[in-house]
Protein backbone atom coordinates (compact mmCIF):
# COMPACT_ATOMS: atom_id res chain seq x y z
CA UNK A 1 0.00 0.00 0.00
CA UNK A 2 1.35 3.42 -0.96
CA UNK A 3 2.43 5.75 1.87
CA UNK A 4 0.38 8.98 1.65
CA UNK A 5 2.52 11.81 0.28
CA UNK A 6 0.57 14.82 1.46
CA UNK A 7 3.34 17.34 0.75
CA UNK A 8 3.51 16.27 -2.89
CA UNK A 9 -0.29 16.35 -3.12
CA UNK A 10 -0.40 19.89 -1.72
CA UNK A 11 2.38 21.04 -4.07
CA UNK A 12 0.53 19.73 -7.12
CA UNK A 13 -2.76 21.31 -6.07
CA UNK A 14 -1.12 24.65 -5.33
CA UNK A 15 0.74 24.74 -8.64
CA UNK A 16 -2.40 23.85 -10.60
CA UNK A 17 -4.36 26.57 -8.81
CA UNK A 18 -1.67 29.17 -9.56
CA UNK A 19 -1.85 28.71 -13.35
CA UNK A 20 -4.19 30.48 -15.73
CA UNK A 21 -5.33 28.89 -19.01
CA UNK A 22 -3.33 31.47 -20.95
CA UNK A 23 -0.15 30.40 -19.14
CA UNK A 24 -0.29 27.04 -20.93
CA UNK A 25 -1.71 28.19 -24.24
CA UNK A 26 -5.37 27.38 -23.52
CA UNK A 27 -8.29 29.72 -24.23
CA UNK A 28 -9.76 31.40 -21.16
CA UNK A 29 -13.28 30.18 -21.95
CA UNK A 30 -16.12 30.67 -19.50
CA UNK A 31 -15.68 31.87 -15.95
CA UNK A 32 -14.33 29.15 -13.68
CA UNK A 33 -15.78 28.25 -10.32
CA UNK A 34 -12.30 27.68 -8.82
CA UNK A 35 -8.98 29.37 -9.66
CA UNK A 36 -6.38 27.73 -11.81
CA UNK A 37 -6.47 24.92 -14.33
CA UNK A 38 -8.85 21.99 -14.25
CA UNK A 39 -7.45 18.55 -13.48
CA UNK A 40 -8.48 17.41 -16.96
CA UNK A 41 -6.36 20.16 -18.52
CA UNK A 42 -3.25 19.34 -16.48
CA UNK A 43 -3.68 15.61 -17.08
CA UNK A 44 -3.91 16.20 -20.84
CA UNK A 45 -0.81 18.42 -20.85
CA UNK A 46 1.11 15.87 -18.74
CA UNK A 47 -0.03 12.89 -20.88
CA UNK A 48 -1.55 10.99 -17.97
CA UNK A 49 -5.01 9.93 -16.89
CA UNK A 50 -7.24 12.25 -14.89
CA UNK A 51 -7.78 9.45 -12.39
CA UNK A 52 -4.06 9.14 -11.69
CA UNK A 53 -3.61 12.90 -11.30
CA UNK A 54 -6.58 12.95 -8.92
CA UNK A 55 -5.00 10.22 -6.80
CA UNK A 56 -1.69 12.10 -6.75
CA UNK A 57 -3.44 15.28 -5.59
CA UNK A 58 -5.27 13.29 -2.90
CA UNK A 59 -2.12 11.49 -1.69
CA UNK A 60 -3.53 8.12 -2.73
CA UNK A 61 -1.14 7.20 -5.56
CA UNK A 62 2.16 5.29 -5.48
CA UNK A 63 5.39 7.18 -6.08
CA UNK A 64 5.29 8.64 -9.61
CA UNK A 65 7.77 7.55 -12.25
CA UNK A 66 10.33 9.85 -13.86
CA UNK A 67 8.16 10.01 -16.96
CA UNK A 68 5.21 11.21 -14.88
CA UNK A 69 7.38 13.77 -13.06
CA UNK A 70 8.70 15.19 -16.32
CA UNK A 71 5.17 15.33 -17.71
CA UNK A 72 4.07 17.28 -14.64
CA UNK A 73 7.11 19.55 -14.92
CA UNK A 74 6.01 20.62 -18.38
CA UNK A 75 2.28 20.75 -17.64
CA UNK A 76 2.71 22.88 -14.52
CA UNK A 77 5.36 25.09 -16.17
CA UNK A 78 7.86 24.47 -13.38
CA UNK A 79 11.18 26.29 -13.47
CA UNK A 80 14.46 24.67 -12.43
CA UNK A 81 13.76 25.19 -8.73
CA UNK A 82 10.18 23.98 -9.04
CA UNK A 83 11.32 20.86 -10.86
CA UNK A 84 13.88 20.14 -8.16
CA UNK A 85 11.18 20.59 -5.51
CA UNK A 86 8.85 18.21 -7.35
CA UNK A 87 11.50 15.50 -7.53
CA UNK A 88 12.41 16.00 -3.87
CA UNK A 89 8.81 15.67 -2.73
CA UNK A 90 8.34 12.58 -4.90
CA UNK A 91 11.45 10.95 -3.38
CA UNK A 92 13.13 10.52 -6.77
CA UNK A 93 16.71 11.41 -7.75
CA UNK A 94 16.81 14.53 -9.88
CA UNK A 95 17.76 13.81 -13.48
CA UNK A 96 19.72 16.42 -15.45
CA UNK A 97 17.68 18.91 -17.43
CA UNK A 98 19.22 17.53 -20.63
CA UNK A 99 20.79 14.22 -21.70
CA UNK A 100 24.19 13.42 -20.18
CA UNK A 101 26.87 13.47 -22.87
CA UNK A 102 29.96 12.81 -20.76
CA UNK A 103 30.85 9.14 -20.30
CA UNK A 104 32.25 7.79 -17.05
CA UNK A 105 35.97 6.95 -17.31
CA UNK A 106 35.51 3.32 -16.25
CA UNK A 107 33.01 2.84 -19.09
CA UNK A 108 35.46 4.29 -21.63
CA UNK A 109 38.19 2.00 -20.31
CA UNK A 110 35.87 -0.98 -20.71
CA UNK A 111 35.32 -0.18 -24.39
CA UNK A 112 39.06 -0.29 -25.03
CA UNK A 113 39.49 -3.64 -23.26
CA UNK A 114 37.47 -5.33 -26.02
CA UNK A 115 39.74 -5.35 -29.09
CA UNK A 116 37.66 -7.98 -30.93
CA UNK A 117 34.36 -6.23 -30.27
CA UNK A 118 33.09 -2.98 -31.75
CA UNK A 119 31.69 -1.09 -28.78
CA UNK A 120 30.14 2.34 -28.45
CA UNK A 121 28.01 4.41 -26.08
CA UNK A 122 24.92 6.40 -27.06
CA UNK A 123 23.25 9.10 -25.00
CA UNK A 124 19.49 9.56 -24.65
CA UNK A 125 19.28 11.23 -28.10
CA UNK A 126 21.23 8.44 -29.88
CA UNK A 127 24.33 10.59 -30.26
CA UNK A 128 27.41 8.35 -30.17
CA UNK A 129 29.40 9.82 -27.27
CA UNK A 130 32.18 7.20 -26.83
CA UNK A 131 33.58 4.35 -28.90
CA UNK A 132 36.58 2.10 -29.43
CA UNK A 133 38.73 1.99 -32.62
CA UNK A 134 36.93 -1.03 -34.09
CA UNK A 135 33.54 0.68 -33.75
CA UNK A 136 34.92 3.71 -35.59
CA UNK A 137 36.38 1.50 -38.33
CA UNK A 138 33.07 -0.35 -38.69
CA UNK A 139 31.30 2.99 -39.15
CA UNK A 140 33.78 4.17 -41.76
CA UNK A 141 35.58 6.63 -39.48
CA UNK A 142 32.39 8.66 -39.03
CA UNK A 143 32.24 8.60 -35.23
CA UNK A 144 34.87 11.24 -34.56
CA UNK A 145 32.89 13.71 -36.67
CA UNK A 146 29.72 13.07 -34.69
CA UNK A 147 27.10 10.48 -35.53
CA UNK A 148 23.50 10.18 -34.41
CA UNK A 149 22.08 6.70 -34.95
CA UNK A 150 18.47 7.88 -34.97
CA UNK A 151 19.18 10.46 -37.66
CA UNK A 152 21.04 7.86 -39.73
CA UNK A 153 18.22 5.33 -39.32
CA UNK A 154 15.48 7.64 -40.57
CA UNK A 155 17.27 10.28 -42.65
CA UNK A 156 20.25 8.35 -44.01
CA UNK A 157 23.93 8.92 -43.39
CA UNK A 158 27.38 8.92 -44.98
CA UNK A 159 29.95 6.23 -45.69
CA UNK A 160 28.47 3.09 -44.16
CA UNK A 161 24.88 1.97 -44.50
CA UNK A 162 23.32 -0.36 -42.00
CA UNK A 163 20.08 -2.19 -41.58
CA UNK A 164 18.60 -4.63 -39.18
CA UNK A 165 15.44 -6.15 -37.91
CA UNK A 166 12.37 -4.09 -38.79
CA UNK A 167 11.76 -3.37 -35.13
CA UNK A 168 14.91 -1.24 -34.84
CA UNK A 169 12.91 1.78 -35.98
CA UNK A 170 10.42 1.09 -33.19
CA UNK A 171 13.28 0.67 -30.69
CA UNK A 172 14.66 4.08 -31.68
CA UNK A 173 11.29 5.82 -31.46
CA UNK A 174 10.45 4.17 -28.15
CA UNK A 175 13.67 5.42 -26.59
CA UNK A 176 13.27 8.92 -28.03
CA UNK A 177 9.70 9.15 -26.74
CA UNK A 178 11.00 8.36 -23.27
CA UNK A 179 13.78 10.93 -23.67
CA UNK A 180 11.29 13.57 -24.77
CA UNK A 181 9.26 12.92 -21.62
CA UNK A 182 12.32 13.17 -19.37
CA UNK A 183 13.91 16.20 -21.09
CA UNK A 184 11.03 18.22 -22.53
CA UNK A 185 13.01 21.47 -22.59
CA UNK A 186 16.31 20.24 -24.05
CA UNK A 187 17.01 22.23 -27.25
CA UNK A 188 19.27 19.59 -28.86
CA UNK A 189 16.64 16.90 -28.45
CA UNK A 190 13.93 19.24 -29.67
CA UNK A 191 15.92 20.05 -32.81
CA UNK A 192 16.59 16.36 -33.46
CA UNK A 193 12.91 15.46 -33.15
CA UNK A 194 11.98 18.29 -35.50
CA UNK A 195 14.39 16.87 -38.09
CA UNK A 196 13.15 13.32 -37.63
CA UNK A 197 9.53 14.35 -38.05
CA UNK A 198 10.32 15.15 -41.68
CA UNK A 199 10.46 11.37 -42.14
CA UNK A 200 6.98 9.91 -42.70
CA UNK A 201 8.20 6.57 -41.35
CA UNK A 202 9.35 8.18 -38.10
CA UNK A 203 6.06 10.06 -37.71
CA UNK A 204 4.01 6.93 -38.35
CA UNK A 205 5.94 4.92 -35.76
CA UNK A 206 5.84 7.79 -33.23
CA UNK A 207 2.05 7.90 -33.45
CA UNK A 208 1.80 4.20 -32.53
CA UNK A 209 3.60 4.88 -29.19
CA UNK A 210 5.82 1.76 -29.38
CA UNK A 211 7.55 0.32 -26.33
CA UNK A 212 10.79 -1.66 -26.63
CA UNK A 213 13.42 -2.34 -23.99
CA UNK A 214 17.11 -2.54 -24.95
CA UNK A 215 18.37 -6.03 -25.70
CA UNK A 216 19.69 -8.16 -28.58
CA UNK A 217 19.18 -7.90 -32.32
CA UNK A 218 20.85 -8.88 -35.61
CA UNK A 219 22.11 -6.14 -37.88
CA UNK A 220 23.67 -5.80 -41.33
CA UNK A 221 26.43 -3.37 -42.32
CA UNK A 222 27.38 -2.50 -45.90
CA UNK A 223 31.00 -1.41 -45.50
CA UNK A 224 32.86 0.22 -48.43
CA UNK A 225 36.03 -1.82 -47.76
CA UNK A 226 34.98 -5.24 -46.44
CA UNK A 227 31.47 -5.42 -47.88
CA UNK A 228 28.48 -6.89 -46.07
CA UNK A 229 28.74 -7.92 -42.44
CA UNK A 230 26.07 -9.75 -40.46
CA UNK A 231 26.57 -8.96 -36.79
CA UNK A 232 24.96 -9.26 -33.38
CA UNK A 233 24.19 -6.12 -31.39
CA UNK A 234 23.78 -6.43 -27.64
CA UNK A 235 22.74 -3.41 -25.57
CA UNK A 236 23.33 -2.76 -21.89
CA UNK A 237 21.64 0.21 -20.24
CA UNK A 238 23.52 2.65 -17.98
CA UNK A 239 20.50 4.03 -16.08
CA UNK A 240 22.47 6.39 -13.85
CA UNK A 241 23.40 8.46 -16.93
CA UNK A 242 20.51 7.46 -19.22
CA UNK A 243 23.01 5.99 -21.70
CA UNK A 244 23.41 2.66 -23.49
CA UNK A 245 26.47 0.58 -24.36
CA UNK A 246 26.26 -1.30 -27.67
CA UNK A 247 28.47 -4.35 -28.25
CA UNK A 248 28.81 -5.47 -31.89
CA UNK A 249 30.19 -8.97 -32.64
CA UNK A 250 30.07 -11.56 -35.42
CA UNK A 251 29.55 -15.31 -35.29
CA UNK A 252 32.93 -17.02 -34.66
CA UNK A 253 34.47 -18.41 -37.84
CA UNK A 254 32.07 -16.58 -40.15
CA UNK A 255 33.03 -14.38 -43.08
CA UNK A 256 31.72 -11.43 -41.10
CA UNK A 257 34.01 -12.31 -38.19
CA UNK A 258 37.01 -12.38 -40.51
CA UNK A 259 35.96 -9.04 -42.03
CA UNK A 260 35.53 -7.53 -38.60
CA UNK A 261 38.97 -8.81 -37.61
CA UNK A 262 40.51 -7.22 -40.70
CA UNK A 263 39.01 -3.86 -39.70
CA UNK A 264 40.62 -4.21 -36.29
CA UNK A 265 43.98 -4.21 -38.08
mmCIF file of C-alpha atoms in Angstrom:
data_model
loop_
_atom_site.group_PDB
_atom_site.id
_atom_site.type_symbol
_atom_site.label_atom_id
_atom_site.label_comp_id
_atom_site.label_asym_id
_atom_site.label_seq_id
_atom_site.Cartn_x
_atom_site.Cartn_y
_atom_site.Cartn_z
ATOM 1 C CA UNK A 1 0.000 0.000 0.000
ATOM 2 C CA UNK A 2 1.346 3.421 -0.958
ATOM 3 C CA UNK A 3 2.429 5.746 1.865
ATOM 4 C CA UNK A 4 0.385 8.980 1.655
ATOM 5 C CA UNK A 5 2.517 11.811 0.283
ATOM 6 C CA UNK A 6 0.569 14.823 1.456
ATOM 7 C CA UNK A 7 3.339 17.341 0.749
ATOM 8 C CA UNK A 8 3.515 16.268 -2.894
ATOM 9 C CA UNK A 9 -0.285 16.352 -3.120
ATOM 10 C CA UNK A 10 -0.402 19.887 -1.722
ATOM 11 C CA UNK A 11 2.383 21.041 -4.066
ATOM 12 C CA UNK A 12 0.531 19.731 -7.116
ATOM 13 C CA UNK A 13 -2.760 21.309 -6.072
ATOM 14 C CA UNK A 14 -1.124 24.654 -5.325
ATOM 15 C CA UNK A 15 0.744 24.742 -8.641
ATOM 16 C CA UNK A 16 -2.397 23.852 -10.598
ATOM 17 C CA UNK A 17 -4.361 26.572 -8.810
ATOM 18 C CA UNK A 18 -1.667 29.166 -9.561
ATOM 19 C CA UNK A 19 -1.854 28.710 -13.347
ATOM 20 C CA UNK A 20 -4.186 30.476 -15.734
ATOM 21 C CA UNK A 21 -5.330 28.894 -19.013
ATOM 22 C CA UNK A 22 -3.330 31.473 -20.947
ATOM 23 C CA UNK A 23 -0.154 30.398 -19.140
ATOM 24 C CA UNK A 24 -0.287 27.037 -20.926
ATOM 25 C CA UNK A 25 -1.713 28.187 -24.243
ATOM 26 C CA UNK A 26 -5.366 27.377 -23.520
ATOM 27 C CA UNK A 27 -8.286 29.720 -24.230
ATOM 28 C CA UNK A 28 -9.757 31.396 -21.162
ATOM 29 C CA UNK A 29 -13.275 30.178 -21.946
ATOM 30 C CA UNK A 30 -16.120 30.669 -19.504
ATOM 31 C CA UNK A 31 -15.679 31.868 -15.945
ATOM 32 C CA UNK A 32 -14.332 29.146 -13.676
ATOM 33 C CA UNK A 33 -15.782 28.251 -10.316
ATOM 34 C CA UNK A 34 -12.304 27.681 -8.825
ATOM 35 C CA UNK A 35 -8.980 29.374 -9.665
ATOM 36 C CA UNK A 36 -6.379 27.728 -11.809
ATOM 37 C CA UNK A 37 -6.467 24.917 -14.334
ATOM 38 C CA UNK A 38 -8.847 21.992 -14.252
ATOM 39 C CA UNK A 39 -7.449 18.546 -13.485
ATOM 40 C CA UNK A 40 -8.484 17.410 -16.964
ATOM 41 C CA UNK A 41 -6.358 20.162 -18.519
ATOM 42 C CA UNK A 42 -3.247 19.340 -16.482
ATOM 43 C CA UNK A 43 -3.679 15.611 -17.085
ATOM 44 C CA UNK A 44 -3.912 16.204 -20.837
ATOM 45 C CA UNK A 45 -0.809 18.424 -20.845
ATOM 46 C CA UNK A 46 1.114 15.866 -18.737
ATOM 47 C CA UNK A 47 -0.031 12.887 -20.883
ATOM 48 C CA UNK A 48 -1.548 10.990 -17.965
ATOM 49 C CA UNK A 49 -5.013 9.927 -16.888
ATOM 50 C CA UNK A 50 -7.235 12.254 -14.890
ATOM 51 C CA UNK A 51 -7.781 9.455 -12.393
ATOM 52 C CA UNK A 52 -4.056 9.141 -11.688
ATOM 53 C CA UNK A 53 -3.613 12.901 -11.296
ATOM 54 C CA UNK A 54 -6.582 12.945 -8.921
ATOM 55 C CA UNK A 55 -5.000 10.224 -6.800
ATOM 56 C CA UNK A 56 -1.693 12.103 -6.745
ATOM 57 C CA UNK A 57 -3.444 15.276 -5.585
ATOM 58 C CA UNK A 58 -5.273 13.292 -2.901
ATOM 59 C CA UNK A 59 -2.120 11.488 -1.692
ATOM 60 C CA UNK A 60 -3.527 8.125 -2.726
ATOM 61 C CA UNK A 61 -1.137 7.201 -5.561
ATOM 62 C CA UNK A 62 2.160 5.288 -5.479
ATOM 63 C CA UNK A 63 5.390 7.180 -6.079
ATOM 64 C CA UNK A 64 5.287 8.638 -9.605
ATOM 65 C CA UNK A 65 7.775 7.552 -12.245
ATOM 66 C CA UNK A 66 10.331 9.846 -13.859
ATOM 67 C CA UNK A 67 8.164 10.008 -16.959
ATOM 68 C CA UNK A 68 5.215 11.207 -14.876
ATOM 69 C CA UNK A 69 7.379 13.766 -13.065
ATOM 70 C CA UNK A 70 8.699 15.187 -16.321
ATOM 71 C CA UNK A 71 5.170 15.327 -17.708
ATOM 72 C CA UNK A 72 4.066 17.283 -14.639
ATOM 73 C CA UNK A 73 7.112 19.546 -14.924
ATOM 74 C CA UNK A 74 6.010 20.617 -18.377
ATOM 75 C CA UNK A 75 2.279 20.747 -17.644
ATOM 76 C CA UNK A 76 2.711 22.884 -14.518
ATOM 77 C CA UNK A 77 5.358 25.092 -16.169
ATOM 78 C CA UNK A 78 7.863 24.471 -13.380
ATOM 79 C CA UNK A 79 11.179 26.294 -13.472
ATOM 80 C CA UNK A 80 14.461 24.665 -12.431
ATOM 81 C CA UNK A 81 13.760 25.195 -8.729
ATOM 82 C CA UNK A 82 10.185 23.982 -9.038
ATOM 83 C CA UNK A 83 11.318 20.855 -10.856
ATOM 84 C CA UNK A 84 13.880 20.136 -8.160
ATOM 85 C CA UNK A 85 11.181 20.590 -5.509
ATOM 86 C CA UNK A 86 8.846 18.212 -7.349
ATOM 87 C CA UNK A 87 11.497 15.496 -7.531
ATOM 88 C CA UNK A 88 12.406 15.995 -3.874
ATOM 89 C CA UNK A 89 8.807 15.671 -2.726
ATOM 90 C CA UNK A 90 8.344 12.577 -4.901
ATOM 91 C CA UNK A 91 11.447 10.952 -3.384
ATOM 92 C CA UNK A 92 13.128 10.516 -6.766
ATOM 93 C CA UNK A 93 16.712 11.407 -7.752
ATOM 94 C CA UNK A 94 16.809 14.528 -9.877
ATOM 95 C CA UNK A 95 17.757 13.810 -13.477
ATOM 96 C CA UNK A 96 19.720 16.417 -15.446
ATOM 97 C CA UNK A 97 17.678 18.913 -17.429
ATOM 98 C CA UNK A 98 19.220 17.528 -20.625
ATOM 99 C CA UNK A 99 20.785 14.222 -21.695
ATOM 100 C CA UNK A 100 24.188 13.417 -20.176
ATOM 101 C CA UNK A 101 26.874 13.466 -22.872
ATOM 102 C CA UNK A 102 29.958 12.808 -20.758
ATOM 103 C CA UNK A 103 30.850 9.136 -20.298
ATOM 104 C CA UNK A 104 32.246 7.793 -17.049
ATOM 105 C CA UNK A 105 35.968 6.952 -17.306
ATOM 106 C CA UNK A 106 35.511 3.324 -16.249
ATOM 107 C CA UNK A 107 33.009 2.835 -19.091
ATOM 108 C CA UNK A 108 35.462 4.290 -21.629
ATOM 109 C CA UNK A 109 38.195 1.996 -20.307
ATOM 110 C CA UNK A 110 35.868 -0.984 -20.707
ATOM 111 C CA UNK A 111 35.320 -0.176 -24.394
ATOM 112 C CA UNK A 112 39.057 -0.295 -25.033
ATOM 113 C CA UNK A 113 39.488 -3.635 -23.263
ATOM 114 C CA UNK A 114 37.466 -5.332 -26.019
ATOM 115 C CA UNK A 115 39.742 -5.352 -29.090
ATOM 116 C CA UNK A 116 37.664 -7.983 -30.925
ATOM 117 C CA UNK A 117 34.362 -6.228 -30.270
ATOM 118 C CA UNK A 118 33.093 -2.985 -31.751
ATOM 119 C CA UNK A 119 31.691 -1.089 -28.780
ATOM 120 C CA UNK A 120 30.143 2.340 -28.452
ATOM 121 C CA UNK A 121 28.006 4.410 -26.083
ATOM 122 C CA UNK A 122 24.922 6.397 -27.064
ATOM 123 C CA UNK A 123 23.245 9.105 -25.005
ATOM 124 C CA UNK A 124 19.493 9.557 -24.647
ATOM 125 C CA UNK A 125 19.282 11.231 -28.096
ATOM 126 C CA UNK A 126 21.228 8.442 -29.877
ATOM 127 C CA UNK A 127 24.328 10.594 -30.263
ATOM 128 C CA UNK A 128 27.412 8.354 -30.172
ATOM 129 C CA UNK A 129 29.402 9.821 -27.274
ATOM 130 C CA UNK A 130 32.177 7.195 -26.826
ATOM 131 C CA UNK A 131 33.581 4.346 -28.901
ATOM 132 C CA UNK A 132 36.581 2.102 -29.435
ATOM 133 C CA UNK A 133 38.732 1.988 -32.615
ATOM 134 C CA UNK A 134 36.931 -1.027 -34.087
ATOM 135 C CA UNK A 135 33.545 0.681 -33.753
ATOM 136 C CA UNK A 136 34.916 3.706 -35.591
ATOM 137 C CA UNK A 137 36.383 1.499 -38.333
ATOM 138 C CA UNK A 138 33.072 -0.346 -38.687
ATOM 139 C CA UNK A 139 31.298 2.992 -39.153
ATOM 140 C CA UNK A 140 33.783 4.174 -41.764
ATOM 141 C CA UNK A 141 35.577 6.630 -39.483
ATOM 142 C CA UNK A 142 32.389 8.664 -39.029
ATOM 143 C CA UNK A 143 32.240 8.596 -35.234
ATOM 144 C CA UNK A 144 34.874 11.240 -34.561
ATOM 145 C CA UNK A 145 32.887 13.707 -36.665
ATOM 146 C CA UNK A 146 29.715 13.075 -34.686
ATOM 147 C CA UNK A 147 27.096 10.483 -35.533
ATOM 148 C CA UNK A 148 23.498 10.181 -34.409
ATOM 149 C CA UNK A 149 22.084 6.699 -34.947
ATOM 150 C CA UNK A 150 18.465 7.880 -34.970
ATOM 151 C CA UNK A 151 19.183 10.462 -37.663
ATOM 152 C CA UNK A 152 21.042 7.861 -39.730
ATOM 153 C CA UNK A 153 18.216 5.331 -39.318
ATOM 154 C CA UNK A 154 15.476 7.641 -40.569
ATOM 155 C CA UNK A 155 17.265 10.277 -42.651
ATOM 156 C CA UNK A 156 20.249 8.353 -44.007
ATOM 157 C CA UNK A 157 23.930 8.923 -43.386
ATOM 158 C CA UNK A 158 27.377 8.921 -44.984
ATOM 159 C CA UNK A 159 29.952 6.226 -45.685
ATOM 160 C CA UNK A 160 28.468 3.090 -44.165
ATOM 161 C CA UNK A 161 24.877 1.966 -44.499
ATOM 162 C CA UNK A 162 23.316 -0.359 -42.001
ATOM 163 C CA UNK A 163 20.084 -2.191 -41.578
ATOM 164 C CA UNK A 164 18.597 -4.630 -39.175
ATOM 165 C CA UNK A 165 15.445 -6.154 -37.908
ATOM 166 C CA UNK A 166 12.374 -4.086 -38.786
ATOM 167 C CA UNK A 167 11.765 -3.368 -35.128
ATOM 168 C CA UNK A 168 14.906 -1.237 -34.835
ATOM 169 C CA UNK A 169 12.912 1.778 -35.976
ATOM 170 C CA UNK A 170 10.423 1.091 -33.188
ATOM 171 C CA UNK A 171 13.276 0.671 -30.690
ATOM 172 C CA UNK A 172 14.660 4.082 -31.678
ATOM 173 C CA UNK A 173 11.294 5.820 -31.457
ATOM 174 C CA UNK A 174 10.454 4.168 -28.145
ATOM 175 C CA UNK A 175 13.671 5.420 -26.587
ATOM 176 C CA UNK A 176 13.266 8.920 -28.028
ATOM 177 C CA UNK A 177 9.697 9.149 -26.741
ATOM 178 C CA UNK A 178 11.004 8.364 -23.267
ATOM 179 C CA UNK A 179 13.782 10.932 -23.666
ATOM 180 C CA UNK A 180 11.289 13.574 -24.773
ATOM 181 C CA UNK A 181 9.258 12.924 -21.616
ATOM 182 C CA UNK A 182 12.325 13.169 -19.374
ATOM 183 C CA UNK A 183 13.912 16.197 -21.086
ATOM 184 C CA UNK A 184 11.032 18.218 -22.534
ATOM 185 C CA UNK A 185 13.010 21.473 -22.591
ATOM 186 C CA UNK A 186 16.306 20.239 -24.052
ATOM 187 C CA UNK A 187 17.008 22.228 -27.252
ATOM 188 C CA UNK A 188 19.271 19.588 -28.857
ATOM 189 C CA UNK A 189 16.639 16.901 -28.446
ATOM 190 C CA UNK A 190 13.927 19.241 -29.675
ATOM 191 C CA UNK A 191 15.924 20.051 -32.811
ATOM 192 C CA UNK A 192 16.590 16.363 -33.462
ATOM 193 C CA UNK A 193 12.912 15.455 -33.146
ATOM 194 C CA UNK A 194 11.976 18.291 -35.499
ATOM 195 C CA UNK A 195 14.390 16.871 -38.093
ATOM 196 C CA UNK A 196 13.151 13.319 -37.627
ATOM 197 C CA UNK A 197 9.528 14.351 -38.049
ATOM 198 C CA UNK A 198 10.316 15.154 -41.679
ATOM 199 C CA UNK A 199 10.464 11.370 -42.136
ATOM 200 C CA UNK A 200 6.978 9.906 -42.702
ATOM 201 C CA UNK A 201 8.200 6.571 -41.354
ATOM 202 C CA UNK A 202 9.353 8.180 -38.101
ATOM 203 C CA UNK A 203 6.059 10.060 -37.705
ATOM 204 C CA UNK A 204 4.008 6.931 -38.354
ATOM 205 C CA UNK A 205 5.942 4.919 -35.762
ATOM 206 C CA UNK A 206 5.845 7.787 -33.235
ATOM 207 C CA UNK A 207 2.050 7.904 -33.452
ATOM 208 C CA UNK A 208 1.804 4.197 -32.526
ATOM 209 C CA UNK A 209 3.596 4.879 -29.190
ATOM 210 C CA UNK A 210 5.816 1.763 -29.381
ATOM 211 C CA UNK A 211 7.546 0.318 -26.334
ATOM 212 C CA UNK A 212 10.795 -1.656 -26.633
ATOM 213 C CA UNK A 213 13.423 -2.338 -23.986
ATOM 214 C CA UNK A 214 17.114 -2.539 -24.953
ATOM 215 C CA UNK A 215 18.372 -6.033 -25.699
ATOM 216 C CA UNK A 216 19.689 -8.156 -28.578
ATOM 217 C CA UNK A 217 19.181 -7.905 -32.318
ATOM 218 C CA UNK A 218 20.846 -8.879 -35.609
ATOM 219 C CA UNK A 219 22.114 -6.136 -37.882
ATOM 220 C CA UNK A 220 23.666 -5.798 -41.326
ATOM 221 C CA UNK A 221 26.425 -3.372 -42.316
ATOM 222 C CA UNK A 222 27.382 -2.501 -45.898
ATOM 223 C CA UNK A 223 30.996 -1.413 -45.500
ATOM 224 C CA UNK A 224 32.863 0.221 -48.427
ATOM 225 C CA UNK A 225 36.030 -1.818 -47.760
ATOM 226 C CA UNK A 226 34.981 -5.244 -46.438
ATOM 227 C CA UNK A 227 31.469 -5.423 -47.876
ATOM 228 C CA UNK A 228 28.482 -6.885 -46.074
ATOM 229 C CA UNK A 229 28.739 -7.919 -42.445
ATOM 230 C CA UNK A 230 26.067 -9.749 -40.459
ATOM 231 C CA UNK A 231 26.567 -8.957 -36.788
ATOM 232 C CA UNK A 232 24.956 -9.256 -33.379
ATOM 233 C CA UNK A 233 24.190 -6.116 -31.387
ATOM 234 C CA UNK A 234 23.776 -6.427 -27.638
ATOM 235 C CA UNK A 235 22.743 -3.414 -25.570
ATOM 236 C CA UNK A 236 23.327 -2.764 -21.888
ATOM 237 C CA UNK A 237 21.643 0.214 -20.236
ATOM 238 C CA UNK A 238 23.518 2.649 -17.980
ATOM 239 C CA UNK A 239 20.501 4.027 -16.084
ATOM 240 C CA UNK A 240 22.474 6.385 -13.852
ATOM 241 C CA UNK A 241 23.402 8.458 -16.928
ATOM 242 C CA UNK A 242 20.514 7.456 -19.217
ATOM 243 C CA UNK A 243 23.006 5.989 -21.698
ATOM 244 C CA UNK A 244 23.408 2.657 -23.486
ATOM 245 C CA UNK A 245 26.467 0.584 -24.358
ATOM 246 C CA UNK A 246 26.258 -1.299 -27.669
ATOM 247 C CA UNK A 247 28.472 -4.352 -28.251
ATOM 248 C CA UNK A 248 28.811 -5.475 -31.892
ATOM 249 C CA UNK A 249 30.186 -8.973 -32.636
ATOM 250 C CA UNK A 250 30.070 -11.556 -35.422
ATOM 251 C CA UNK A 251 29.553 -15.307 -35.291
ATOM 252 C CA UNK A 252 32.932 -17.022 -34.665
ATOM 253 C CA UNK A 253 34.472 -18.413 -37.841
ATOM 254 C CA UNK A 254 32.066 -16.575 -40.145
ATOM 255 C CA UNK A 255 33.028 -14.383 -43.085
ATOM 256 C CA UNK A 256 31.715 -11.428 -41.100
ATOM 257 C CA UNK A 257 34.010 -12.314 -38.188
ATOM 258 C CA UNK A 258 37.015 -12.378 -40.514
ATOM 259 C CA UNK A 259 35.959 -9.042 -42.033
ATOM 260 C CA UNK A 260 35.529 -7.527 -38.604
ATOM 261 C CA UNK A 261 38.971 -8.811 -37.615
ATOM 262 C CA UNK A 262 40.508 -7.216 -40.702
ATOM 263 C CA UNK A 263 39.010 -3.862 -39.704
ATOM 264 C CA UNK A 264 40.624 -4.212 -36.295
ATOM 265 C CA UNK A 265 43.977 -4.211 -38.084
#
